[in-house]
mmCIF file of C-alpha atoms in Angstrom:
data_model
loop_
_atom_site.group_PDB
_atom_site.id
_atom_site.type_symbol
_atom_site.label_atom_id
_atom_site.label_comp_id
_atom_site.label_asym_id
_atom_site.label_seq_id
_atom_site.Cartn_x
_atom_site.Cartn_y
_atom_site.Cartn_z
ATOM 1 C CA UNK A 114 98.437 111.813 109.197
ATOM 2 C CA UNK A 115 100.141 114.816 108.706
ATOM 3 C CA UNK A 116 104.391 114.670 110.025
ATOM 4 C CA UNK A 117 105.015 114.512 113.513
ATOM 5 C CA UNK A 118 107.902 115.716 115.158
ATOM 6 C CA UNK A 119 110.035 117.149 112.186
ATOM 7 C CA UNK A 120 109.461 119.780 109.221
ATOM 8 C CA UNK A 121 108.380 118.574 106.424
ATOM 9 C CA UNK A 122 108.928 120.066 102.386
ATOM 10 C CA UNK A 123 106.866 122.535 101.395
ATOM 11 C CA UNK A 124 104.459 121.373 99.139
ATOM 12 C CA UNK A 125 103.232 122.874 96.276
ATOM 13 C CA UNK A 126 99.181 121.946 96.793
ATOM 14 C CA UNK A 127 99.324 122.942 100.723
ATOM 15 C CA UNK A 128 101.543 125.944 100.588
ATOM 16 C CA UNK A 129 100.334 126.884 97.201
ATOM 17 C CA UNK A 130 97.302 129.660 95.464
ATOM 18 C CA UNK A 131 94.422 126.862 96.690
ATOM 19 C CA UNK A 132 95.629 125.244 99.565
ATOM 20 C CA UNK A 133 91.908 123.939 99.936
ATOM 21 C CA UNK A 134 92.434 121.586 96.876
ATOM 22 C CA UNK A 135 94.753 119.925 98.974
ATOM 23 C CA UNK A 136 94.935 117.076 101.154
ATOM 24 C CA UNK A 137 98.003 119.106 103.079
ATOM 25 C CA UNK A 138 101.067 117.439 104.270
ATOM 26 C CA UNK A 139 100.886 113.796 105.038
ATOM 27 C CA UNK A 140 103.990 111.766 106.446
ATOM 28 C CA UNK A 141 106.155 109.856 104.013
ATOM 29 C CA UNK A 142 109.068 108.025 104.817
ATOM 30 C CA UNK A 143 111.469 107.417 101.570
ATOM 31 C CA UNK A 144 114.614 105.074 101.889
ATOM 32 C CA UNK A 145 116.609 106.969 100.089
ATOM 33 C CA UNK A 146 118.718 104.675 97.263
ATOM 34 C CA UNK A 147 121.816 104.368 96.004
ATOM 35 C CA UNK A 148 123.616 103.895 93.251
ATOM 36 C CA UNK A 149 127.657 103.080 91.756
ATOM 37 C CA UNK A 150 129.783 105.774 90.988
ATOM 38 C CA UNK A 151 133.702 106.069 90.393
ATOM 39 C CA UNK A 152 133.899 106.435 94.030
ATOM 40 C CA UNK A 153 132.193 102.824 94.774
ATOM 41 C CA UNK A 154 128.181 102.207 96.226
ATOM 42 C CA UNK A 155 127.120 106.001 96.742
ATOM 43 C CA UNK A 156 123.788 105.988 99.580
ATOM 44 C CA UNK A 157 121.230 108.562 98.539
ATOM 45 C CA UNK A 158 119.307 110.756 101.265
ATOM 46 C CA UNK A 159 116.457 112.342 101.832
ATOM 47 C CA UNK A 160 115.233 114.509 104.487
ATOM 48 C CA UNK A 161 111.752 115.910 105.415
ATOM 49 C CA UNK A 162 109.687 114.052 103.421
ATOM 50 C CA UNK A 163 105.734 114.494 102.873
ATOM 51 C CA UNK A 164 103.352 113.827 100.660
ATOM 52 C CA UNK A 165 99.777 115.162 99.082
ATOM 53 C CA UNK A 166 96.941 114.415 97.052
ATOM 54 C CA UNK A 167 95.701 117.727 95.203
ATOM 55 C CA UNK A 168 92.524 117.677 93.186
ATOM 56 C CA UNK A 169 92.039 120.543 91.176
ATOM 57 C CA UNK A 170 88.374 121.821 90.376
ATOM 58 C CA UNK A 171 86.748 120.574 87.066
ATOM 59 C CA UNK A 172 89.817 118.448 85.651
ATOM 60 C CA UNK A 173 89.638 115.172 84.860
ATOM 61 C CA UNK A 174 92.776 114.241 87.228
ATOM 62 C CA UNK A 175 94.551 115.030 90.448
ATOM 63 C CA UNK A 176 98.154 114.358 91.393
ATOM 64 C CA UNK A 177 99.917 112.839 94.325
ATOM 65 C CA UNK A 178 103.238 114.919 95.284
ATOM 66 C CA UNK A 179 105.731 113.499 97.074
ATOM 67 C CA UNK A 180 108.462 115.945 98.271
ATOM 68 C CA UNK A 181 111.436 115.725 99.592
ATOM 69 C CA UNK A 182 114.706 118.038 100.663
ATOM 70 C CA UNK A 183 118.016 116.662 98.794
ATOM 71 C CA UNK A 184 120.857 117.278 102.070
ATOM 72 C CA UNK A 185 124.223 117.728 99.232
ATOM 73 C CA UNK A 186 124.462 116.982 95.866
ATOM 74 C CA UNK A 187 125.047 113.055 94.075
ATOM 75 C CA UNK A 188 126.520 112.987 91.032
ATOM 76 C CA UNK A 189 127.072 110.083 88.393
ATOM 77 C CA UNK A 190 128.693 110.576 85.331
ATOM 78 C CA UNK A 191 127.499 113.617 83.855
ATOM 79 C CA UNK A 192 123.996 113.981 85.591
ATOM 80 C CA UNK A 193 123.655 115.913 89.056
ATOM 81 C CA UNK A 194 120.991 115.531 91.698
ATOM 82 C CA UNK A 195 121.617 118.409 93.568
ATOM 83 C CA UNK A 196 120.936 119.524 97.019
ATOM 84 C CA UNK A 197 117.123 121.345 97.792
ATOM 85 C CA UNK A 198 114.186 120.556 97.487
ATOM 86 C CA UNK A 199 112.615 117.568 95.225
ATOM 87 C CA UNK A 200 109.052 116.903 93.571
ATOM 88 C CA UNK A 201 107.533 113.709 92.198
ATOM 89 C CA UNK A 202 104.074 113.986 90.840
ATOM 90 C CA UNK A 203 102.023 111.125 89.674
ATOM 91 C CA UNK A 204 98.872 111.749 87.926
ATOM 92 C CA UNK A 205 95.910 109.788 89.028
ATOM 93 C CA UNK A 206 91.984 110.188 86.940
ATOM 94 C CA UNK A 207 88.993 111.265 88.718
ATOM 95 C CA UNK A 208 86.357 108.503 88.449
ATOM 96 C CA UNK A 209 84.809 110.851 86.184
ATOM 97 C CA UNK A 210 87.608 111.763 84.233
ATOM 98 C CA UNK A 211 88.432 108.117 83.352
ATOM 99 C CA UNK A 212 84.923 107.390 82.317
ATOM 100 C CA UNK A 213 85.283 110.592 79.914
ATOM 101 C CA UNK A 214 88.305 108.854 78.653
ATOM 102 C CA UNK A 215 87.341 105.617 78.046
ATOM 103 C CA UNK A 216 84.646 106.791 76.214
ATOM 104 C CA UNK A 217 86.624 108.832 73.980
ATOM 105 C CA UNK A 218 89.009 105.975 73.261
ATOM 106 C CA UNK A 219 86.004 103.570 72.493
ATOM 107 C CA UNK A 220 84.371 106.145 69.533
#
């Protein structure tokens, strides 16, 4: 179901050229993490979170998105998380598109 009762990212499939290829914004809620820095345990958050499933036409995969909004930046060491907005996207086949594969693995 899509978010209820707070904003959400915006997401590149929903809010993008073909919005249609989209499942739109679905609710997500992410735990944030944490991690050890100089300064001790460091908590991680996230705000507005979503999710989507985008199919695009005649490709072999899709992708889930999960978005998020970073609040203020983390930083460990020399790498930086910092604040706005935040994109994972995992590529999953088409039942199609994995046959195809398969296929072209096994000749």
């Amino acid at each position: 179901a899509p978010p209820k009762g707070k904003d959400h990212v915006m997401l590149p499939g929903a809010n993008g050229e073909q919005p249609e290829l989209s499942t739109g914004p679905l609710g997500l809620k992410a735990n944030g993490g944490s991690f050890i820095s100089s300064g001790g345990l460091q908590k991680v958050r996230f705000e507005q979170e979503a999710w989507e499933m985008v199919w695009l036409a005649d490709r072999p995969t899709g992708s889930i998105i999960c978005g998020f909004h970073v609040p203020q930046p983390y930083i460990r060491n020399d790498a930086i998380l910092p604040p706005g907005q935040c994109f994972l996207n995992f590529r999953v086949w088409t039942p199609k598109g994995l046959h195809t594969a398969r296929n072209e693995k096994m000749a």
